Coordinates of C-alpha atoms in Angstrom, one line a residue:
E230 CA 30.5 -10.2 6.9
A231 CA 26.9 -11.3 6.2
G232 CA 27.5 -10.3 2.5
A233 CA 30.5 -12.6 2.3
S234 CA 28.6 -15.5 3.9
V235 CA 25.7 -15.0 1.4
L236 CA 28.1 -15.0 -1.5
L237 CA 29.9 -18.2 -0.3
L238 CA 26.6 -20.1 0.3
R239 CA 25.2 -18.8 -3.0
T240 CA 28.3 -20.3 -4.7
C241 CA 27.7 -23.6 -3.0
L242 CA 24.1 -23.7 -4.2
V243 CA 25.2 -22.8 -7.7
L244 CA 27.6 -25.8 -7.6
L245 CA 24.8 -28.1 -6.3
A246 CA 22.5 -26.9 -9.1
F247 CA 25.2 -26.8 -11.7
P248 CA 23.5 -29.2 -14.2
I249 CA 20.5 -26.8 -14.2
Y250 CA 22.8 -23.8 -14.8
L251 CA 24.5 -25.7 -17.6
L252 CA 21.1 -26.6 -19.3
S253 CA 20.1 -23.0 -18.9
F254 CA 23.3 -21.8 -20.6
L255 CA 22.6 -24.3 -23.5
G256 CA 19.0 -22.9 -23.8
V257 CA 17.4 -26.2 -22.8
W258 CA 16.3 -25.6 -19.2
E259 CA 13.8 -22.7 -20.0
P260 CA 11.5 -24.6 -22.4
F261 CA 11.7 -27.8 -20.3
C262 CA 11.0 -25.9 -17.1
R263 CA 8.0 -24.1 -18.7
K264 CA 6.5 -27.2 -20.3
V265 CA 7.3 -30.0 -17.9
F266 CA 9.1 -29.2 -14.6
F267 CA 7.3 -26.1 -13.5
P268 CA 3.7 -27.3 -14.0
F269 CA 4.6 -30.6 -12.3
I270 CA 6.4 -29.1 -9.3
L271 CA 3.9 -26.3 -8.9
D272 CA 1.1 -28.8 -8.7
R273 CA 2.8 -30.4 -5.7
I274 CA 3.9 -27.2 -4.1
C275 CA 0.4 -25.7 -4.5
A276 CA -1.2 -28.8 -3.0
F277 CA 1.0 -28.3 0.1
H278 CA 0.6 -24.5 0.1
D279 CA -3.2 -24.8 -0.3
K280 CA -3.4 -26.9 2.9
K281 CA -1.4 -24.3 4.8
S282 CA -3.2 -21.3 3.3
K283 CA -6.8 -22.6 3.2
K284 CA -8.1 -20.8 6.2
H285 CA -6.5 -17.6 5.1
K286 CA -8.1 -18.0 1.6
L287 CA -11.5 -18.8 3.0
E288 CA -11.3 -15.6 5.1
L289 CA -9.9 -13.5 2.2
F290 CA -12.5 -14.5 -0.4
R291 CA -15.5 -14.5 2.0
N292 CA -16.6 -11.0 1.0
L293 CA -16.2 -11.6 -2.8
P294 CA -20.0 -11.4 -3.3
D295 CA -19.9 -7.8 -2.0
F296 CA -18.3 -6.7 -5.3
R297 CA -21.0 -8.0 -7.6
S298 CA -21.9 -5.4 -10.3
P299 CA -25.2 -3.6 -10.0
S300 CA -26.7 -6.2 -12.4
G301 CA -25.9 -8.9 -9.8
E302 CA -23.1 -10.5 -11.9
L303 CA -19.7 -11.2 -10.5
R304 CA -17.1 -11.0 -13.3
L305 CA -13.7 -12.3 -12.0
L306 CA -10.4 -12.3 -13.7
E307 CA -7.5 -14.3 -12.3
I308 CA -3.9 -13.5 -13.2
G309 CA -1.7 -16.5 -13.2
T310 CA -4.5 -19.1 -12.8
G311 CA -2.0 -22.0 -13.1
G312 CA -3.9 -25.2 -12.3
G313 CA -6.9 -23.4 -10.9
S314 CA -6.5 -24.1 -7.2
N315 CA -8.5 -21.0 -6.2
F316 CA -11.7 -22.0 -8.0
Q317 CA -13.1 -23.7 -4.9
F318 CA -13.2 -20.4 -3.1
Y319 CA -15.2 -18.4 -5.7
P320 CA -19.0 -18.0 -5.2
S321 CA -21.6 -19.8 -7.2
G322 CA -22.4 -18.4 -10.6
C323 CA -19.2 -16.3 -10.8
K324 CA -18.0 -15.6 -14.3
V325 CA -14.3 -16.5 -14.5
T326 CA -11.7 -15.4 -17.0
C327 CA -8.4 -17.3 -16.6
T328 CA -5.1 -15.8 -17.6
D329 CA -1.6 -17.3 -17.4
I330 CA 1.7 -16.6 -19.2
N331 CA 2.3 -20.4 -19.3
P332 CA -0.3 -22.4 -21.3
N333 CA 1.1 -25.8 -20.0
F334 CA -1.2 -26.2 -16.9
K335 CA -4.0 -27.8 -19.0
E336 CA -4.2 -31.1 -17.1
S337 CA -4.7 -29.7 -13.6
L338 CA -6.8 -26.8 -14.9
T339 CA -9.2 -29.2 -16.6
K340 CA -9.4 -31.3 -13.4
N341 CA -10.2 -28.3 -11.3
M342 CA -12.8 -27.0 -13.7
K343 CA -14.6 -30.3 -13.6
K344 CA -14.5 -30.2 -9.8
N345 CA -15.9 -26.7 -9.6
Q346 CA -18.9 -26.6 -11.9
H347 CA -20.6 -23.9 -9.8
L348 CA -18.6 -21.4 -11.9
H349 CA -19.0 -20.1 -15.4
Y350 CA -15.7 -20.3 -17.2
E351 CA -15.6 -17.5 -19.8
Q352 CA -12.2 -17.8 -21.5
F353 CA -8.6 -18.7 -21.0
L354 CA -6.1 -16.1 -22.2
V355 CA -2.3 -16.7 -22.5
A356 CA -1.2 -13.3 -21.2
A357 CA 1.3 -11.8 -18.8
G358 CA 0.1 -9.7 -15.9
E359 CA 1.8 -6.6 -17.3
D360 CA -0.1 -6.9 -20.6
L361 CA -3.8 -7.7 -20.4
H362 CA -4.7 -5.8 -23.6
Q363 CA -7.2 -8.6 -24.5
V364 CA -9.3 -7.5 -21.5
P365 CA -11.3 -4.2 -22.0
S366 CA -10.9 -1.4 -19.4
G367 CA -13.3 -1.4 -16.6
S368 CA -14.8 -4.7 -17.6
V369 CA -14.3 -6.8 -14.4
D370 CA -15.6 -6.6 -10.8
V371 CA -12.7 -8.5 -9.2
V372 CA -9.1 -9.4 -10.1
V373 CA -7.4 -12.2 -8.1
C374 CA -3.7 -12.9 -7.9
T375 CA -2.1 -15.5 -5.6
L376 CA 1.6 -16.4 -5.7
V377 CA 2.1 -14.5 -9.0
L378 CA 3.5 -11.1 -8.2
C379 CA 6.8 -12.8 -7.1
S380 CA 7.5 -13.7 -10.8
V381 CA 6.0 -11.0 -13.0
Q382 CA 8.6 -8.8 -14.8
S383 CA 7.2 -5.6 -13.4
V384 CA 5.0 -5.4 -10.3
S385 CA 4.0 -1.8 -10.9
S386 CA 3.0 -2.4 -14.6
T387 CA 0.9 -5.4 -13.4
L388 CA -0.9 -3.3 -10.8
R389 CA -1.5 -0.6 -13.4
E390 CA -3.2 -3.2 -15.6
V391 CA -5.2 -4.5 -12.6
L392 CA -6.5 -1.0 -12.0
R393 CA -7.3 -0.5 -15.7
V394 CA -9.4 -3.6 -16.1
L395 CA -11.3 -3.2 -12.8
R396 CA -14.5 -1.2 -12.8
P397 CA -14.6 1.7 -10.4
G398 CA -15.5 0.2 -7.0
G399 CA -14.1 -3.2 -8.0
A400 CA -11.5 -5.1 -5.9
F401 CA -8.1 -6.7 -6.3
Y402 CA -7.4 -9.7 -4.1
F403 CA -3.9 -11.0 -3.3
L404 CA -2.0 -13.6 -1.3
E405 CA 1.7 -13.4 -2.0
H406 CA 5.0 -14.5 -0.4
V407 CA 7.3 -11.6 0.4
A408 CA 10.7 -10.6 1.8
A409 CA 11.3 -11.4 5.4
E410 CA 12.4 -8.9 8.0
H411 CA 15.9 -7.7 6.9
S412 CA 17.6 -8.5 10.2
S413 CA 16.2 -12.0 10.3
W414 CA 17.8 -15.4 9.4
K415 CA 14.9 -16.0 7.1
Y416 CA 16.0 -12.9 5.0
F417 CA 19.6 -14.2 5.1
W418 CA 18.5 -17.5 3.6
Q419 CA 16.2 -15.8 1.1
Q420 CA 19.3 -13.9 -0.2
V421 CA 21.4 -17.1 -0.3
C422 CA 18.7 -19.0 -2.3
F423 CA 17.7 -16.1 -4.5
P424 CA 19.6 -16.7 -7.8
T425 CA 19.2 -20.5 -7.8
W426 CA 15.6 -20.3 -6.7
K427 CA 14.8 -17.8 -9.4
L428 CA 16.3 -20.0 -12.1
V429 CA 14.7 -23.2 -10.9
F430 CA 11.2 -21.7 -10.2
A431 CA 10.7 -19.8 -13.5
G432 CA 11.6 -16.3 -12.4
C433 CA 10.3 -16.4 -8.8
C434 CA 11.9 -13.6 -6.7
L435 CA 12.2 -14.2 -3.0
T436 CA 12.9 -10.7 -1.7
R437 CA 10.2 -8.5 -3.1
E438 CA 8.5 -6.1 -0.6
L439 CA 5.2 -6.2 -2.4
W440 CA 3.3 -4.3 0.2
K441 CA 5.3 -1.2 -0.9
N442 CA 4.1 -1.6 -4.5
L443 CA 0.5 -2.0 -3.3
E444 CA 0.8 1.2 -1.3
E445 CA 2.2 3.1 -4.3
A446 CA -0.6 1.7 -6.6
K447 CA -3.2 4.3 -5.5
F448 CA -6.1 2.0 -4.5
S449 CA -8.9 4.0 -2.8
E450 CA -8.9 1.5 0.1
L451 CA -6.2 -1.1 0.9
K452 CA -6.2 -3.9 3.5
V453 CA -2.9 -5.7 3.9
Q454 CA -2.2 -8.3 6.5
H455 CA 1.3 -9.8 7.1
I456 CA 1.1 -13.5 7.9
S457 CA 3.5 -16.4 8.2
L458 CA 2.8 -19.8 6.7
A459 CA 4.7 -22.7 8.1
L460 CA 6.4 -24.1 5.0
P461 CA 9.4 -26.2 6.4
W462 CA 12.6 -26.0 4.4
M463 CA 11.2 -23.3 2.0
P464 CA 12.3 -19.7 2.0
I465 CA 8.8 -18.4 1.4
E466 CA 7.3 -18.3 4.9
P467 CA 6.4 -14.5 5.2
H468 CA 3.2 -13.6 3.2
I469 CA 0.9 -10.8 2.7
V470 CA -2.8 -11.2 2.2
G471 CA -5.6 -8.7 1.6
Y472 CA -7.5 -6.7 -1.0
G473 CA -7.5 -3.2 -2.6
V474 CA -10.5 -1.3 -3.9
K475 CA -10.3 0.8 -7.1

């Protein structure tokens, strides 16, 4: 019964978003989404999400300095930097390498770099989380990833790369939206929105149970907290936040 309702409501959403499906079929949506729509809409969603998640991020990143290397440096790599909304939370003097699969965030990235001159920006790599071959193994103290694991092609390959580039004793920090409780209305709506949301928001999957991937990834220590962020009208309320140590 729930399955039939999901299908019916999914179909209604597809009809509502039909122009986007058509553009996608014609091969126009993908490049437009990557270059124009996604950077534009993500800036706005991020500004809203940042307000809601600020206290969680302050708490999450508070112990970043604990992972400085013996030389006193903190080398940080961010996967899916986007417009750089996390820069404000990184400690002074931190050496940051930015990576993103989409190079079209220049405007907001430049703005956030100017705002956060307490950091050293090492380089910007156009790279997917699953393939960080430009980054040498064991070369960073910390990897950060927020609202990115929902849209990588493979979560397990991304976490393998994270563990490869981290030095022993380094840490992986995450804040990600995840699948809701299966018996909940939230999960029902996540299933309804899934195909259209994924198309509109550049591959973002609503129902990933990312805590399971993290548990399978063999961190020597893993802290995961399930939280809920009040984001009205958006099917991405349930989140996980925490860090894992290599």
